[in-house]
mmCIF file of C-alpha atoms in Angstrom:
data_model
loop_
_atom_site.group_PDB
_atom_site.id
_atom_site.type_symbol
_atom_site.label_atom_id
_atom_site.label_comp_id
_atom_site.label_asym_id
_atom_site.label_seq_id
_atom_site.Cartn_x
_atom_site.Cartn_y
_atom_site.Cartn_z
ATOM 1 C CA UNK A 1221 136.588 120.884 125.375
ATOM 2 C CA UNK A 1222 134.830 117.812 124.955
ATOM 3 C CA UNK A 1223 134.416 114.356 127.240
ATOM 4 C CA UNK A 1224 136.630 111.431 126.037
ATOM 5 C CA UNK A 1225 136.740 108.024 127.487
ATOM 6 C CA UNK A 1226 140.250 105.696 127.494
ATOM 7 C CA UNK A 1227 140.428 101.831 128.668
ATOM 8 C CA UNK A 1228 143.236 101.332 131.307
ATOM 9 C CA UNK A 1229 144.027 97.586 132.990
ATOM 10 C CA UNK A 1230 140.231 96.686 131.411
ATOM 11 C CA UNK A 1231 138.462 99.565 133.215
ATOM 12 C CA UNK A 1232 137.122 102.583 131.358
ATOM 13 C CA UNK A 1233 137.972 106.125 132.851
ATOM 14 C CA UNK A 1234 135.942 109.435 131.995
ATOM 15 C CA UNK A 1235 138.496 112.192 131.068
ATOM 16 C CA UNK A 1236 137.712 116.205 130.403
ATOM 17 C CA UNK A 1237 139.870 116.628 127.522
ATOM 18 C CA UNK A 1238 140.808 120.106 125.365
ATOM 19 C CA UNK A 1239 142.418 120.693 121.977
ATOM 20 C CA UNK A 1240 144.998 123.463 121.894
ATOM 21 C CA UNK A 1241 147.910 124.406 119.030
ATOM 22 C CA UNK A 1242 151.087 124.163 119.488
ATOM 23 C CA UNK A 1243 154.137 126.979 119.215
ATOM 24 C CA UNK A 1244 154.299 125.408 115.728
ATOM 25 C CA UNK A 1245 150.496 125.594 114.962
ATOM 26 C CA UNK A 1246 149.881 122.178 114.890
ATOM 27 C CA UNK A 1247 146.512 120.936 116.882
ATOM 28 C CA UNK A 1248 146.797 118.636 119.982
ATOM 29 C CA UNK A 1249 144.903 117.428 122.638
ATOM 30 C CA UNK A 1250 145.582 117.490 126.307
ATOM 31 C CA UNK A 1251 143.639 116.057 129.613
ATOM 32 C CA UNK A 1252 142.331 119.189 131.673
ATOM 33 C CA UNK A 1253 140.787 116.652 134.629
ATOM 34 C CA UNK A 1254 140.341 113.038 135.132
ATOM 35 C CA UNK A 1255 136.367 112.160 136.496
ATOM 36 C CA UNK A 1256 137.187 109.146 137.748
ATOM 37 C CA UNK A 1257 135.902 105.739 136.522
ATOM 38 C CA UNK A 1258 132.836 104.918 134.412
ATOM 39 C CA UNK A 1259 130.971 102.528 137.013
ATOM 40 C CA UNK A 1260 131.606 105.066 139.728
ATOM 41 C CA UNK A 1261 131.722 108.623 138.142
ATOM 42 C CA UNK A 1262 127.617 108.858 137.979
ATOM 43 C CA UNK A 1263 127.005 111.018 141.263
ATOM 44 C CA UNK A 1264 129.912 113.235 140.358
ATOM 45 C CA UNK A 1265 129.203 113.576 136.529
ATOM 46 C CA UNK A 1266 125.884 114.817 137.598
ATOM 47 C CA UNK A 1267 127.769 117.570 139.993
ATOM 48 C CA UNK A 1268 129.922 118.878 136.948
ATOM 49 C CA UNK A 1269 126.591 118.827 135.202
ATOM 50 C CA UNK A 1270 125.033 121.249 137.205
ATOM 51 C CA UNK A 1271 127.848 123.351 137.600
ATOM 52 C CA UNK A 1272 128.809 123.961 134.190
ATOM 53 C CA UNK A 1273 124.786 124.094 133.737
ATOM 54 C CA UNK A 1274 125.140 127.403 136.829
ATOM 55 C CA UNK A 1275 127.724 129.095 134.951
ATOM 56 C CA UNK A 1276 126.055 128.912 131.873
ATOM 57 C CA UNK A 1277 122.440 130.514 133.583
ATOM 58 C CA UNK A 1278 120.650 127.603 132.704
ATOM 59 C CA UNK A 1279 117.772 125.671 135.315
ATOM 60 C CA UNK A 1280 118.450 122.743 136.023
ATOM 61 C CA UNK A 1281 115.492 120.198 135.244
ATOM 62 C CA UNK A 1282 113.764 119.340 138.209
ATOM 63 C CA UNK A 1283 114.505 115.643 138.712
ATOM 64 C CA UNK A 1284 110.817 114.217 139.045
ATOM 65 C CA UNK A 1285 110.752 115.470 135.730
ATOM 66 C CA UNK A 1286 112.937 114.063 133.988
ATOM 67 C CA UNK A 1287 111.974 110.134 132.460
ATOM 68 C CA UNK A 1288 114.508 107.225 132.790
ATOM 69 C CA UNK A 1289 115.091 104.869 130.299
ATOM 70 C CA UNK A 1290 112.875 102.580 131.997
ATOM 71 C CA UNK A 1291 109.956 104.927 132.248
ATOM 72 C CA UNK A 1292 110.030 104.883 128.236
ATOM 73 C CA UNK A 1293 108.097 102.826 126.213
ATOM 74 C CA UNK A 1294 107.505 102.430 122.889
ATOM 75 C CA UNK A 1295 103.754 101.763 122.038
ATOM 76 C CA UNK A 1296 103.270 102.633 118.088
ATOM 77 C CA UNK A 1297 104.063 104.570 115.500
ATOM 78 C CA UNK A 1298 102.419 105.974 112.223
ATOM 79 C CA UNK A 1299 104.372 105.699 108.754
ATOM 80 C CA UNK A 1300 105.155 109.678 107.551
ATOM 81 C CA UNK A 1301 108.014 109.664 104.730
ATOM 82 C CA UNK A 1302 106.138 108.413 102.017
ATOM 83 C CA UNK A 1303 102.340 110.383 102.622
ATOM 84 C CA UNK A 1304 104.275 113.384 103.258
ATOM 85 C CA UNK A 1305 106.440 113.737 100.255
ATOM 86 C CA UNK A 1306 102.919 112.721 98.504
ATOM 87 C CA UNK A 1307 100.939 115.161 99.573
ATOM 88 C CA UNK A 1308 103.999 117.675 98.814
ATOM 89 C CA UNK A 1309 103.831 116.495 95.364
ATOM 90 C CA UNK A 1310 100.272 116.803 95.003
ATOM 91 C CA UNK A 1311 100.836 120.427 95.946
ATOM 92 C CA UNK A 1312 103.320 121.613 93.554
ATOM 93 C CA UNK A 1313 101.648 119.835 90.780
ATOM 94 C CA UNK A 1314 98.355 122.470 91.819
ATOM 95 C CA UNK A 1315 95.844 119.411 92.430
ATOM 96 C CA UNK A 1316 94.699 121.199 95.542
ATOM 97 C CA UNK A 1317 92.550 123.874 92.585
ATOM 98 C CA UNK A 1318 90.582 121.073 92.248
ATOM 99 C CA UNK A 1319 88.663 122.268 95.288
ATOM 100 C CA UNK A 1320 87.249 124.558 92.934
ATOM 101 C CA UNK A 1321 85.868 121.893 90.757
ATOM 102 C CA UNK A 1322 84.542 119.919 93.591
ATOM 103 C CA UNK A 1323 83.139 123.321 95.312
ATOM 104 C CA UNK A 1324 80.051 124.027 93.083
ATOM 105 C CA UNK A 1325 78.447 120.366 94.610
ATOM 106 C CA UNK A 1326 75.908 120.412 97.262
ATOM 107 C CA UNK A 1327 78.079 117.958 99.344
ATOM 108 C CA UNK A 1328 79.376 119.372 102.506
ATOM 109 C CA UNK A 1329 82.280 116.962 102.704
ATOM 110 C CA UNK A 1330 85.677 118.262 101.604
ATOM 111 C CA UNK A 1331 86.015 116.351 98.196
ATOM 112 C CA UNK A 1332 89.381 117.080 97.172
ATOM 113 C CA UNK A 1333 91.147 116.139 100.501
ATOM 114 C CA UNK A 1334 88.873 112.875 100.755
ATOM 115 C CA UNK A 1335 89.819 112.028 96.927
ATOM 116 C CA UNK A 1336 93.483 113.255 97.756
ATOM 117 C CA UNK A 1337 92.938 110.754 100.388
ATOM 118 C CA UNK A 1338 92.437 107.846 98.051
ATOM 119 C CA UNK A 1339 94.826 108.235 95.305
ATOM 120 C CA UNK A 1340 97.877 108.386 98.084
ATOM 121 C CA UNK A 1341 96.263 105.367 99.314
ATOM 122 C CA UNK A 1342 96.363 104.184 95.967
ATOM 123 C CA UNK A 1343 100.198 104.953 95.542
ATOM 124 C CA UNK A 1344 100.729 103.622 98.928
ATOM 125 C CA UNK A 1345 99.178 100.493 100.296
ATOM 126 C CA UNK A 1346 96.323 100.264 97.423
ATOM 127 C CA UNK A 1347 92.970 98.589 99.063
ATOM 128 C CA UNK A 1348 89.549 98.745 99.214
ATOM 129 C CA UNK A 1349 87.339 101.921 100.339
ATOM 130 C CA UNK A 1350 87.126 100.618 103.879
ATOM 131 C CA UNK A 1351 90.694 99.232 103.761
ATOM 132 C CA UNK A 1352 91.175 103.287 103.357
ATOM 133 C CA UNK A 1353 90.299 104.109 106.746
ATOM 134 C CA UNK A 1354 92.076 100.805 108.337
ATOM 135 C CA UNK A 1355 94.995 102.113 106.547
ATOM 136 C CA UNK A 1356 94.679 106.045 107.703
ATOM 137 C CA UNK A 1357 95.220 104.513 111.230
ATOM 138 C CA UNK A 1358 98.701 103.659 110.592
ATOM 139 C CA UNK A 1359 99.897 106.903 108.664
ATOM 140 C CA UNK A 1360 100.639 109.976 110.078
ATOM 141 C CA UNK A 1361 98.817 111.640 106.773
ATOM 142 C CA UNK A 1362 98.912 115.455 106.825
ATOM 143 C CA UNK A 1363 96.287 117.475 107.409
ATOM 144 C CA UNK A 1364 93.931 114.642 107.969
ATOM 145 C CA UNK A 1365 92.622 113.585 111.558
ATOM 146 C CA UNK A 1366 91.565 109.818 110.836
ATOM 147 C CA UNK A 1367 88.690 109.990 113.126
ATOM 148 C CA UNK A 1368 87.028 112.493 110.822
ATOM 149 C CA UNK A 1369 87.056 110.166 107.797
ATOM 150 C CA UNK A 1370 83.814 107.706 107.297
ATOM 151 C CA UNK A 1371 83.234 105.271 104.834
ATOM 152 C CA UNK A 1372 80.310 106.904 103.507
ATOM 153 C CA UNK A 1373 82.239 110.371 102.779
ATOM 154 C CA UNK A 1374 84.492 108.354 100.613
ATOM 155 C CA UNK A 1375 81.951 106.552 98.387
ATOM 156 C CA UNK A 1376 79.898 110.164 98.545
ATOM 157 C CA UNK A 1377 83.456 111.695 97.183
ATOM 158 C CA UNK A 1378 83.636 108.780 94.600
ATOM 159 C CA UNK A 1379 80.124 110.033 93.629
ATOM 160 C CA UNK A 1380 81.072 113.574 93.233
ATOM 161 C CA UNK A 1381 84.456 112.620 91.095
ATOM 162 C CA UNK A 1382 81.945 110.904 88.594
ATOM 163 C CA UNK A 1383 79.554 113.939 88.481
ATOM 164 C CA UNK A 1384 81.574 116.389 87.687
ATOM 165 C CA UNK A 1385 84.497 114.088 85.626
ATOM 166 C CA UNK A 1386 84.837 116.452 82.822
ATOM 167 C CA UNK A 1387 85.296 119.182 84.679
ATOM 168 C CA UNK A 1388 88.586 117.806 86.693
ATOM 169 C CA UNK A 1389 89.238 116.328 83.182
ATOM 170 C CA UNK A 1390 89.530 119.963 82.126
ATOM 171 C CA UNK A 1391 91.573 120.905 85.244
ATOM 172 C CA UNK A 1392 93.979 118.182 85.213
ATOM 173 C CA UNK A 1393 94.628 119.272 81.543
ATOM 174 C CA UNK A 1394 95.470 122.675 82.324
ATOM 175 C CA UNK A 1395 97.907 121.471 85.499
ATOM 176 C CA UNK A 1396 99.223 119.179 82.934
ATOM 177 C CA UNK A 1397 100.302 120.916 79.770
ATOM 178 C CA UNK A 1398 103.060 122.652 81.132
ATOM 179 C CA UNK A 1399 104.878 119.425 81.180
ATOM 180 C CA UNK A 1400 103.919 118.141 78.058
ATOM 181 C CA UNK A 1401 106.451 118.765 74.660
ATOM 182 C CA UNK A 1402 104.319 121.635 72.833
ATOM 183 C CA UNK A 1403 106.482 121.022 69.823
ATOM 184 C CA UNK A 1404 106.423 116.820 69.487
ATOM 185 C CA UNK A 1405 104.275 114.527 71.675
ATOM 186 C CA UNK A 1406 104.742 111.199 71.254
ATOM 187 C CA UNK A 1407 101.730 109.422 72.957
ATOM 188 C CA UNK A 1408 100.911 105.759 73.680
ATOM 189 C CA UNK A 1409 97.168 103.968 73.762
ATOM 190 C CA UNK A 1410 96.027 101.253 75.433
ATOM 191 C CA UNK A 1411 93.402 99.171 76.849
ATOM 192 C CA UNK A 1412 93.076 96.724 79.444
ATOM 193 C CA UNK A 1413 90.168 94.450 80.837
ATOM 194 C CA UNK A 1414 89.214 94.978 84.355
ATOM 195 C CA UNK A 1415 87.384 91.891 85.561
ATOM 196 C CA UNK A 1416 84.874 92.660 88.899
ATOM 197 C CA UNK A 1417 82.746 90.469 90.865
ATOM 198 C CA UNK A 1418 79.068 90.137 91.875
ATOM 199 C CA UNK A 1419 75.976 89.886 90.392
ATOM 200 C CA UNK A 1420 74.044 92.768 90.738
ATOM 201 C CA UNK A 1421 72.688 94.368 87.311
ATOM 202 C CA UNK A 1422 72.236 98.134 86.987
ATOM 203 C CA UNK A 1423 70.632 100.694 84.839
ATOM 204 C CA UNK A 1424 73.763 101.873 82.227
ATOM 205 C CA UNK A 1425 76.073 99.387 83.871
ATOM 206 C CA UNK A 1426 79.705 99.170 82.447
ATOM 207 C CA UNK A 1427 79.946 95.673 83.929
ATOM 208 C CA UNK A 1428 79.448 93.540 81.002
ATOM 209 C CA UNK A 1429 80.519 89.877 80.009
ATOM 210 C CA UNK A 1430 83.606 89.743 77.227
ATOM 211 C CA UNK A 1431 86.635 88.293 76.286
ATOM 212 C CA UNK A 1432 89.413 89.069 79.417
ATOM 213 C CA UNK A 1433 93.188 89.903 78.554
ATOM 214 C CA UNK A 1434 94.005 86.134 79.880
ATOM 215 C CA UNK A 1435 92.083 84.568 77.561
ATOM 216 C CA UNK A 1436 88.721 83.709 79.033
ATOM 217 C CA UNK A 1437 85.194 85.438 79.685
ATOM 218 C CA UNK A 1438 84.533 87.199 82.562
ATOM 219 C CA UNK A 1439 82.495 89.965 83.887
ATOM 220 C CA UNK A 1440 84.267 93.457 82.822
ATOM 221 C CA UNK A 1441 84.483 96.398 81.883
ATOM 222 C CA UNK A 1442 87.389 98.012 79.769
ATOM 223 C CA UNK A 1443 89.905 100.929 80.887
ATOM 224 C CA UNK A 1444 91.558 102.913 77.998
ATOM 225 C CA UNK A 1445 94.916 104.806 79.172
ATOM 226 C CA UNK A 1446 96.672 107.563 76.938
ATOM 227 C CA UNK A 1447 99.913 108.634 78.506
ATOM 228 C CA UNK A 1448 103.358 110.492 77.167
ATOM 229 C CA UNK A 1449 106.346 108.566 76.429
ATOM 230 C CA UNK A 1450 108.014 109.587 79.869
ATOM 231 C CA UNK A 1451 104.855 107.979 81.865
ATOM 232 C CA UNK A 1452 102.819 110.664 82.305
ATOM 233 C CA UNK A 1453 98.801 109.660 82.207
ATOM 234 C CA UNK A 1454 97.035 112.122 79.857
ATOM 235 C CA UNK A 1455 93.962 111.004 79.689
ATOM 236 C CA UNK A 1456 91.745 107.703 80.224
ATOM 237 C CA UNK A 1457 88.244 106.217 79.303
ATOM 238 C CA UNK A 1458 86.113 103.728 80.296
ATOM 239 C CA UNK A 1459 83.971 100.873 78.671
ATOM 240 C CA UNK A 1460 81.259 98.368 78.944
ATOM 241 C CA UNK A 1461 83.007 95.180 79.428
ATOM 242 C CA UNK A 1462 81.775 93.396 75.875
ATOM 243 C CA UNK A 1463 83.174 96.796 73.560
ATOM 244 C CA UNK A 1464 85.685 95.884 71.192
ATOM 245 C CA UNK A 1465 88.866 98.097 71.205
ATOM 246 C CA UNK A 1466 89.115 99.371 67.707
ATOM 247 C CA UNK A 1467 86.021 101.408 67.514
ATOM 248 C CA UNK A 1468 87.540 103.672 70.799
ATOM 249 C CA UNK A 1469 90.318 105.166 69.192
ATOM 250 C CA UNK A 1470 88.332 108.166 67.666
ATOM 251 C CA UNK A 1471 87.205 109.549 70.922
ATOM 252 C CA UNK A 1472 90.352 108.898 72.887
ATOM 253 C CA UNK A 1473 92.341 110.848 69.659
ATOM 254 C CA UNK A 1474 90.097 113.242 69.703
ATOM 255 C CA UNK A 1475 90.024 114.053 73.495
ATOM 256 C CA UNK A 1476 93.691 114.231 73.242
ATOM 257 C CA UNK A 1477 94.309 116.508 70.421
ATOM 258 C CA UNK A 1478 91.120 119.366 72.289
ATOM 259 C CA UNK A 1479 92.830 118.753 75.875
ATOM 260 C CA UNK A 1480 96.452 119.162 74.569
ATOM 261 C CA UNK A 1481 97.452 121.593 71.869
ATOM 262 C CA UNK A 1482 100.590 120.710 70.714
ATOM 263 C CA UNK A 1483 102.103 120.835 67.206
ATOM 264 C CA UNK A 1484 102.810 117.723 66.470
ATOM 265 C CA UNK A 1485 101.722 114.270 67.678
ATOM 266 C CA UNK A 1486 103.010 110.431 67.481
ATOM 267 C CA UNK A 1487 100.158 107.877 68.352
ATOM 268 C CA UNK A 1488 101.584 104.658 69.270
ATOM 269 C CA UNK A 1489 98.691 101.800 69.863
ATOM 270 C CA UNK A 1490 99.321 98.049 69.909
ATOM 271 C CA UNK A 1491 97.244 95.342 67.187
ATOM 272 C CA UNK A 1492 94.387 95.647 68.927
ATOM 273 C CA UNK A 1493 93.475 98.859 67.363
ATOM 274 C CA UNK A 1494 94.318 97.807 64.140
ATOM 275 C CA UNK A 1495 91.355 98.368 61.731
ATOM 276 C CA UNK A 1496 91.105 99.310 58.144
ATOM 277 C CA UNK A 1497 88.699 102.236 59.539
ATOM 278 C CA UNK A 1498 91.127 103.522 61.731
ATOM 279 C CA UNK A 1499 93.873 103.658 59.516
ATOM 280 C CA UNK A 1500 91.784 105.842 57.088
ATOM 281 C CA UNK A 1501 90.604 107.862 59.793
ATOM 282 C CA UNK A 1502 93.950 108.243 61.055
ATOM 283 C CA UNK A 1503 95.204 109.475 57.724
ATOM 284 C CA UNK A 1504 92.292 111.683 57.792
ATOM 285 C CA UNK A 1505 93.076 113.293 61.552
ATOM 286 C CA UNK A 1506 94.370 116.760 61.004
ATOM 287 C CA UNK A 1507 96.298 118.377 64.195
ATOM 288 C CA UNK A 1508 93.888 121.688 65.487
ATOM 289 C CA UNK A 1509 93.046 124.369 62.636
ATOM 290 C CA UNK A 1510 96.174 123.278 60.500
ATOM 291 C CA UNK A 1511 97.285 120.848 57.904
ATOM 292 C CA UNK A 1512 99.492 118.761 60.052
ATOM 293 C CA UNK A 1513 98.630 115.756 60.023
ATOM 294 C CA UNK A 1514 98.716 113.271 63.037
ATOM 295 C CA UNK A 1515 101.622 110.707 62.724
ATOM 296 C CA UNK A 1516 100.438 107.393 64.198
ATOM 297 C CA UNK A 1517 102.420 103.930 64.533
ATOM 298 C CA UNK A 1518 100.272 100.924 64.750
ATOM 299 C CA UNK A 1519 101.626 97.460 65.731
ATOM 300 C CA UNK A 1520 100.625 94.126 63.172
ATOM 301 C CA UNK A 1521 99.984 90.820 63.940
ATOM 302 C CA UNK A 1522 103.463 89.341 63.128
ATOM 303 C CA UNK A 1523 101.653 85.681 62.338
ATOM 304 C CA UNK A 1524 99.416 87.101 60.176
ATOM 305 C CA UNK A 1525 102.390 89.368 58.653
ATOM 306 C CA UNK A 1526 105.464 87.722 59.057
#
């Protein structure tokens, strides 16, 4: 049985209605009671309420209890979908074994949630360190109580990601290779300038003045990215601002070929790695302890070659 409401004469009436077969198995419907009209039914709806609430042995709620529509308001809400299928993912790709990376530092903050943290972020609503924590206050992220997140913990857990970078290096590697083609990997290389403000000068620092991607000079520093022809980062390096990009190509090739033993490889790199040193090197590069060699295509200027 279910509840059914008809229109009759422009008023609606609230009708108790069951489906049955007939003698010839067909399904139809018929009207076991009439409740009377919609504006006027409400004191006895709420009687056939509670008696079909007795027969089933169920308690009726105790009316103080129970919040009207106007009791109800709607104050905020925190964003889930996206952090939660995030932090799924993060899971089933292992990252969480980075804990035992980050567990051999003297920190007592918890470095893989904190840098788990950041790269959702990142993915998310990308910002600075302390728009982090404005951002945590609108997400319901799990397992993460934004009250127990300072900005200090996350530049401390920046710290510790730079300390021990070879290490996750290593681990991301090993999480990694399972998705990588063992038999052909075709590979891309690039580099980008990152320009940064300020002024401050440090011991070692990466921030140096060069020639920007648009043209002019700025203070920079260079990111290198290798990733596999599906989109998947491999690896990445970084630069002082004024380094030229030719010159990088033997570490990033060689980083590659130690993290990820596969059979064969196909470097692709655009003009800026074009050197007459690299292209003898290249020819040079043998794949592990065998004779393949690594495959390579390099873009030309097409002014200079056209």
């Amino acid at each position: 049985m279910f509840i059914k409401v008809t229109t009759s004469g422009g008023r609606r009436y609230i009708q108790l209605v069951e489906s049955y077969r007939d003698e010839s198995g067909r399904v139809k419907k018929r009207t076991v009671a009439t409740l009377g009209r919609a504006d006027q039914a409400g004191g006895q709806l709420e009687s056939v309420i509670r008696g079909l609430q007795r027969l089933r042995g169920d308690t009726p709620p105790d009316a103080s209890a129970v919040a009207t529509v106007a009791d109800v308001r709607f104050e905020s809400s925190r964003a889930l979908g996206d952090v939660w299928a995030l932090t799924e993912l993060w899971d089933e790709l292992g990252f969480g074994e980075l804990r035992r990376v980050f567990g051999r530092t003297r920190s007592r903050i918890d470095v893989e949630a904190l840098v788990r943290l950041m790269v959702i972020n990142r993915l998310c609503d990308p910002t600075s360190k302390l728009g982090v924590l404005r951002w945590l206050q609108t997400v319901a992220l799990p397992r993460f109580a934004p009250k127990e997140v300072t900005h200090q913990q996350l530049l401390r857990a920046m710290d510790a990601l730079v300390e021990h970078q070879d290490r996750v290096q290593a681990a991301l590697a090993g999480l990694l290779r399972p998705l990588i083609d063992q038999d052909l990997s075709v590979v891309f290389y690039d580099m980008t300038t990152i320009g940064v403000e300020g002024e401050t000068e440090l011991a070692g620092d990466l921030r140096q003045f060069g020639m920007s991607k648009d043209g002019g000079i700025r203070r920079q520093f260079m990111l290198g990215v290798v990733q596999t022809a599906e989109g998947l980062p491999l690896t990445h390096r970084v630069w002082e601002g004024n380094t030229a990009e030719a010159p990088t190509l033997h570490a990033v090739v060689d980083e590659i070929l130690a993290l990820y033993p596969v059979k064969r490889v196909v470097l692709v790199a655009d003009r800026g790695l074009l050197s007459l040193d690299n292209l003898e090197w290249l020819q040079a590069v043998r794949i592990g302890k065998t004779a393949q060699p690594l495959e390579f295509i390099l873009a030309v200027p097409g002014r200079r070659y056209g």
